[in-house]
Amino acid sequence: SQQGEEDPQALSIQEGENATMNCSYKTSINNLQWYRQNSGRGLVHLILIRSNEREKHSGRLRVTLDTSKKSSSLLITASRAADTASYFCATDRAFDMRFGAGTRLTVKP
Amino acid sequence: GEEVAQTPKHLVRGEGQKAKLYCAPIKGHSYVFWYQQVLKNEFKFLISFQNENVFDETGMPKERFSAKCLPNSPCSLEIQATKLEDSAVYFCASSQYGSSGNTIYFGEGSWLTVV
């Protein structure tokens, strides 16, 4: 399967700490995206990184991509209680996008 | 519209009954996707459309699931003879140019409970 697999499944940190989530995949990809899901809601797009990029930043988010290891990481710096959500990576090739099972992040005030 | 609109938000069906879910994509978006999420876990891809044409249906359990996107109508996902394991949240998403390299926008989901 080409879908991403997130690690860890759950992560609990204190407000102000950094949170790192990892994603591994099995086949070659065109792009990798990270999405966020608040409880009971739809997915919200966070950031897209293309296969020829190694790192990308957006505000407090930093995404890295290592195509040789078929892995990506999402770093959230200076976490806030409002960052509590599930985070999913999604891999796409040409015409489809596949999601993993997500990492459940809890940020304690 | 400016957001993906899904109806109904909640649906309860007895085992064996039919369930039909609707999705209005963002205006101007040509691609529509359906995903199934069971117990807040992974999003299982079901089917995608490019306008009214099926683009990819490799995720559809074809025996009981069907979907359509007809011109000038909301897209629909129908489950015939529902089973308990069909209980899930069904998300619709749309994008302008397809999923590859593009953001897809999700609706808030339709919660299906089969009892």
CSV table of C-alpha atoms in Angstrom, one decimal:
chain,number,residue,atom,x,y,z
A,1,SER,CA,0.0,0.0,0.0
A,2,GLN,CA,1.3,3.5,-0.7
A,3,GLN,CA,-0.5,5.1,2.1
A,4,GLY,CA,1.4,6.8,4.9
A,5,GLU,CA,1.7,5.4,8.3
A,6,GLU,CA,2.1,7.8,11.2
A,7,ASP,CA,4.2,7.3,14.3
A,8,PRO,CA,3.5,7.6,17.2
A,9,GLN,CA,-0.2,6.8,17.3
A,10,ALA,CA,-0.6,9.1,20.3
A,11,LEU,CA,1.5,11.9,21.7
A,12,SER,CA,1.0,13.9,24.9
A,13,ILE,CA,3.0,17.0,25.7
A,14,GLN,CA,2.9,20.2,27.7
A,15,GLU,CA,2.1,23.5,26.2
A,16,GLY,CA,5.2,25.2,25.0
A,17,GLU,CA,7.0,22.0,24.1
A,18,ASN,CA,7.7,20.8,20.5
A,19,ALA,CA,5.8,18.0,19.0
A,20,THR,CA,7.3,15.7,16.3
A,21,MET,CA,5.2,13.2,14.3
A,22,ASN,CA,6.6,10.9,11.7
A,23,CYS,CA,5.2,9.3,8.6
A,24,SER,CA,6.5,6.4,6.5
A,25,TYR,CA,5.3,5.2,3.2
A,26,LYS,CA,6.1,2.4,0.9
A,27,THR,CA,6.1,3.5,-2.8
A,28,SER,CA,7.4,6.4,-4.7
A,29,ILE,CA,5.3,9.6,-4.4
A,30,ASN,CA,4.7,12.9,-6.2
A,31,ASN,CA,3.9,14.8,-3.1
A,32,LEU,CA,3.2,14.4,0.6
A,33,GLN,CA,0.7,16.4,2.5
A,34,TRP,CA,-0.1,16.9,6.2
A,35,TYR,CA,-3.7,17.4,7.4
A,36,ARG,CA,-5.2,18.1,10.8
A,37,GLN,CA,-8.5,16.8,12.2
A,38,ASN,CA,-10.2,18.4,15.2
A,39,SER,CA,-12.4,16.0,17.0
A,40,GLY,CA,-15.4,15.1,14.9
A,41,ARG,CA,-14.6,17.5,12.1
A,42,GLY,CA,-13.2,17.2,8.6
A,43,LEU,CA,-9.6,17.3,7.6
A,44,VAL,CA,-7.9,20.7,7.2
A,45,HIS,CA,-4.9,21.0,5.0
A,46,LEU,CA,-1.7,22.1,6.7
A,47,ILE,CA,1.2,21.9,4.3
A,48,LEU,CA,2.3,20.2,1.1
A,49,ILE,CA,5.9,19.1,0.3
A,50,ARG,CA,6.9,18.0,-3.1
A,51,SER,CA,9.1,15.0,-3.8
A,52,ASN,CA,12.0,17.2,-4.9
A,53,GLU,CA,11.8,19.3,-1.7
A,54,ARG,CA,13.6,18.4,1.6
A,55,GLU,CA,12.1,20.9,4.0
A,56,LYS,CA,9.3,23.3,4.2
A,57,HIS,CA,8.1,25.8,6.8
A,58,SER,CA,4.8,27.4,7.5
A,59,GLY,CA,4.4,29.4,10.7
A,60,ARG,CA,5.1,27.0,13.6
A,61,LEU,CA,5.1,24.0,11.3
A,62,ARG,CA,8.2,22.4,9.8
A,63,VAL,CA,8.0,19.5,7.5
A,64,THR,CA,10.9,17.4,6.3
A,65,LEU,CA,10.9,14.8,3.5
A,66,ASP,CA,13.5,12.1,3.0
A,67,THR,CA,12.6,10.2,-0.2
A,68,SER,CA,15.5,7.8,0.2
A,69,LYS,CA,14.0,6.6,3.5
A,70,LYS,CA,10.4,7.1,2.4
A,71,SER,CA,9.7,9.1,5.4
A,72,SER,CA,8.5,12.6,6.5
A,73,SER,CA,8.2,14.4,9.8
A,74,LEU,CA,6.0,17.2,11.0
A,75,LEU,CA,7.3,19.4,13.8
A,76,ILE,CA,5.1,21.8,15.6
A,77,THR,CA,7.1,24.2,17.7
A,78,ALA,CA,5.9,26.0,20.9
A,79,SER,CA,2.8,23.9,21.0
A,80,ARG,CA,-0.5,25.3,22.3
A,81,ALA,CA,-3.5,23.6,23.8
A,82,ALA,CA,-5.4,24.5,20.6
A,83,ASP,CA,-3.0,22.3,18.6
A,84,THR,CA,-4.7,19.3,20.2
A,85,ALA,CA,-6.0,17.3,17.3
A,86,SER,CA,-5.2,14.3,15.1
A,87,TYR,CA,-2.6,14.7,12.4
A,88,PHE,CA,-2.5,12.7,9.2
A,89,CYS,CA,0.0,12.4,6.4
A,90,ALA,CA,-1.3,11.8,2.9
A,91,THR,CA,0.8,10.5,0.0
A,92,ASP,CA,-0.2,11.0,-3.6
A,93,ARG,CA,1.2,9.7,-6.8
A,94,ALA,CA,-0.7,10.7,-9.9
A,95,PHE,CA,-4.4,10.5,-9.4
A,96,ASP,CA,-5.1,9.5,-5.9
A,97,MET,CA,-4.3,10.4,-2.3
A,98,ARG,CA,-4.0,7.9,0.6
A,99,PHE,CA,-4.1,8.7,4.3
A,100,GLY,CA,-2.6,6.9,7.2
A,101,ALA,CA,-4.2,6.3,10.6
A,102,GLY,CA,-3.0,9.5,12.1
A,103,THR,CA,-1.2,10.7,15.3
A,104,ARG,CA,-3.4,11.9,18.1
A,105,LEU,CA,-1.7,14.9,19.7
A,106,THR,CA,-2.7,16.1,23.1
A,107,VAL,CA,-1.2,19.4,24.3
A,108,LYS,CA,-1.8,20.0,28.0
A,109,PRO,CA,-2.2,23.5,29.3
B,1,GLY,CA,-20.5,27.4,-2.5
B,2,GLU,CA,-17.3,28.1,-0.6
B,3,GLU,CA,-17.3,25.0,1.4
B,4,VAL,CA,-18.0,21.3,0.8
B,5,ALA,CA,-21.5,20.7,2.1
B,6,GLN,CA,-22.5,17.3,3.3
B,7,THR,CA,-26.0,16.1,4.3
B,8,PRO,CA,-27.2,14.7,6.5
B,9,LYS,CA,-24.9,15.3,9.4
B,10,HIS,CA,-26.2,12.2,11.2
B,11,LEU,CA,-28.0,9.2,9.9
B,12,VAL,CA,-29.2,6.1,11.8
B,13,ARG,CA,-30.3,3.0,9.9
B,14,GLY,CA,-31.3,-0.4,10.9
B,15,GLU,CA,-29.2,-3.3,9.6
B,16,GLY,CA,-30.4,-4.1,6.1
B,17,GLN,CA,-31.8,-0.6,5.4
B,18,LYS,CA,-30.5,1.7,2.7
B,19,ALA,CA,-28.5,4.8,3.5
B,20,LYS,CA,-27.9,7.7,1.1
B,21,LEU,CA,-25.5,10.5,1.7
B,22,TYR,CA,-25.1,13.8,-0.2
B,23,CYS,CA,-22.3,16.1,-1.0
B,24,ALA,CA,-22.1,19.5,-2.7
B,25,PRO,CA,-18.5,20.2,-3.7
B,26,ILE,CA,-17.0,23.7,-3.7
B,27,LYS,CA,-18.2,25.6,-6.8
B,28,GLY,CA,-15.8,25.3,-9.6
B,29,HIS,CA,-14.1,22.1,-8.3
B,30,SER,CA,-14.1,19.3,-10.8
B,31,TYR,CA,-13.0,16.5,-8.5
B,32,VAL,CA,-14.9,14.9,-5.8
B,33,PHE,CA,-13.7,12.3,-3.3
B,34,TRP,CA,-15.4,10.0,-0.8
B,35,TYR,CA,-13.6,8.7,2.3
B,36,GLN,CA,-14.7,6.4,5.1
B,37,GLN,CA,-13.4,6.9,8.6
B,38,VAL,CA,-14.1,4.2,11.2
B,39,LEU,CA,-13.7,4.9,14.9
B,40,LYS,CA,-11.6,8.1,14.2
B,41,ASN,CA,-8.9,6.0,12.5
B,42,GLU,CA,-7.5,6.0,9.1
B,43,PHE,CA,-9.4,7.5,6.2
B,44,LYS,CA,-10.2,4.8,3.7
B,45,PHE,CA,-10.5,6.0,0.1
B,46,LEU,CA,-13.7,4.9,-1.5
B,47,ILE,CA,-14.2,6.6,-4.9
B,48,SER,CA,-13.3,9.8,-6.8
B,49,PHE,CA,-15.0,11.6,-9.7
B,50,GLN,CA,-13.9,14.0,-12.3
B,51,ASN,CA,-17.0,15.9,-13.0
B,52,GLU,CA,-19.7,13.3,-13.5
B,53,ASN,CA,-17.2,10.5,-14.5
B,54,VAL,CA,-15.9,8.0,-12.1
B,55,PHE,CA,-12.1,8.6,-11.8
B,56,ASP,CA,-11.0,5.9,-9.4
B,57,GLU,CA,-13.3,3.4,-7.7
B,58,THR,CA,-10.7,1.0,-6.4
B,59,GLY,CA,-11.8,1.5,-2.8
B,60,MET,CA,-15.5,0.9,-3.3
B,61,PRO,CA,-17.0,-2.3,-1.9
B,62,LYS,CA,-19.1,-2.7,-5.1
B,63,GLU,CA,-21.6,-5.2,-3.8
B,64,ARG,CA,-23.5,-2.7,-1.7
B,65,PHE,CA,-21.9,0.7,-2.3
B,66,SER,CA,-22.6,3.0,-5.2
B,67,ALA,CA,-21.9,6.6,-6.0
B,68,LYS,CA,-22.9,9.3,-8.5
B,69,CYS,CA,-22.1,12.8,-9.4
B,70,LEU,CA,-24.7,14.1,-11.9
B,71,PRO,CA,-24.7,17.5,-13.5
B,72,ASN,CA,-26.5,20.2,-11.5
B,73,SER,CA,-27.1,17.8,-8.6
B,74,PRO,CA,-25.3,17.0,-5.3
B,75,CYS,CA,-23.1,14.0,-5.5
B,76,SER,CA,-24.4,11.0,-3.6
B,77,LEU,CA,-23.0,7.9,-1.9
B,78,GLU,CA,-25.6,5.1,-1.4
B,79,ILE,CA,-25.2,2.0,0.7
B,80,GLN,CA,-27.7,-0.8,0.0
B,81,ALA,CA,-28.5,-3.2,2.8
B,82,THR,CA,-26.3,-1.6,5.4
B,83,LYS,CA,-24.3,-3.7,7.8
B,84,LEU,CA,-23.1,-2.9,11.3
B,85,GLU,CA,-19.5,-2.5,10.0
B,86,ASP,CA,-20.7,0.3,7.7
B,87,SER,CA,-21.0,2.5,10.8
B,88,ALA,CA,-18.5,5.3,10.2
B,89,VAL,CA,-18.1,8.9,9.3
B,90,TYR,CA,-18.2,9.4,5.5
B,91,PHE,CA,-16.3,12.4,4.3
B,92,CYS,CA,-16.6,14.1,1.0
B,93,ALA,CA,-13.8,16.3,-0.4
B,94,SER,CA,-13.3,18.3,-3.5
B,95,SER,CA,-10.5,19.9,-5.4
B,96,GLN,CA,-10.1,22.0,-8.5
B,97,TYR,CA,-7.4,20.0,-10.3
B,98,GLY,CA,-7.3,16.6,-8.7
B,99,SER,CA,-5.5,15.4,-5.6
B,100,SER,CA,-1.9,15.2,-6.8
B,101,GLY,CA,0.0,18.3,-5.7
B,102,ASN,CA,-3.2,20.1,-4.8
B,103,THR,CA,-5.1,20.7,-1.6
B,104,ILE,CA,-8.3,18.9,-1.3
B,105,TYR,CA,-11.1,20.4,0.8
B,106,PHE,CA,-13.1,18.3,3.2
B,107,GLY,CA,-16.7,18.6,4.3
B,108,GLU,CA,-17.6,18.0,7.9
B,109,GLY,CA,-18.7,14.5,7.3
B,110,SER,CA,-21.9,12.4,7.6
B,111,TRP,CA,-22.1,10.2,10.7
B,112,LEU,CA,-23.7,6.9,9.8
B,113,THR,CA,-24.8,4.6,12.6
B,114,VAL,CA,-26.1,1.2,11.7
B,115,VAL,CA,-28.0,-0.5,14.5
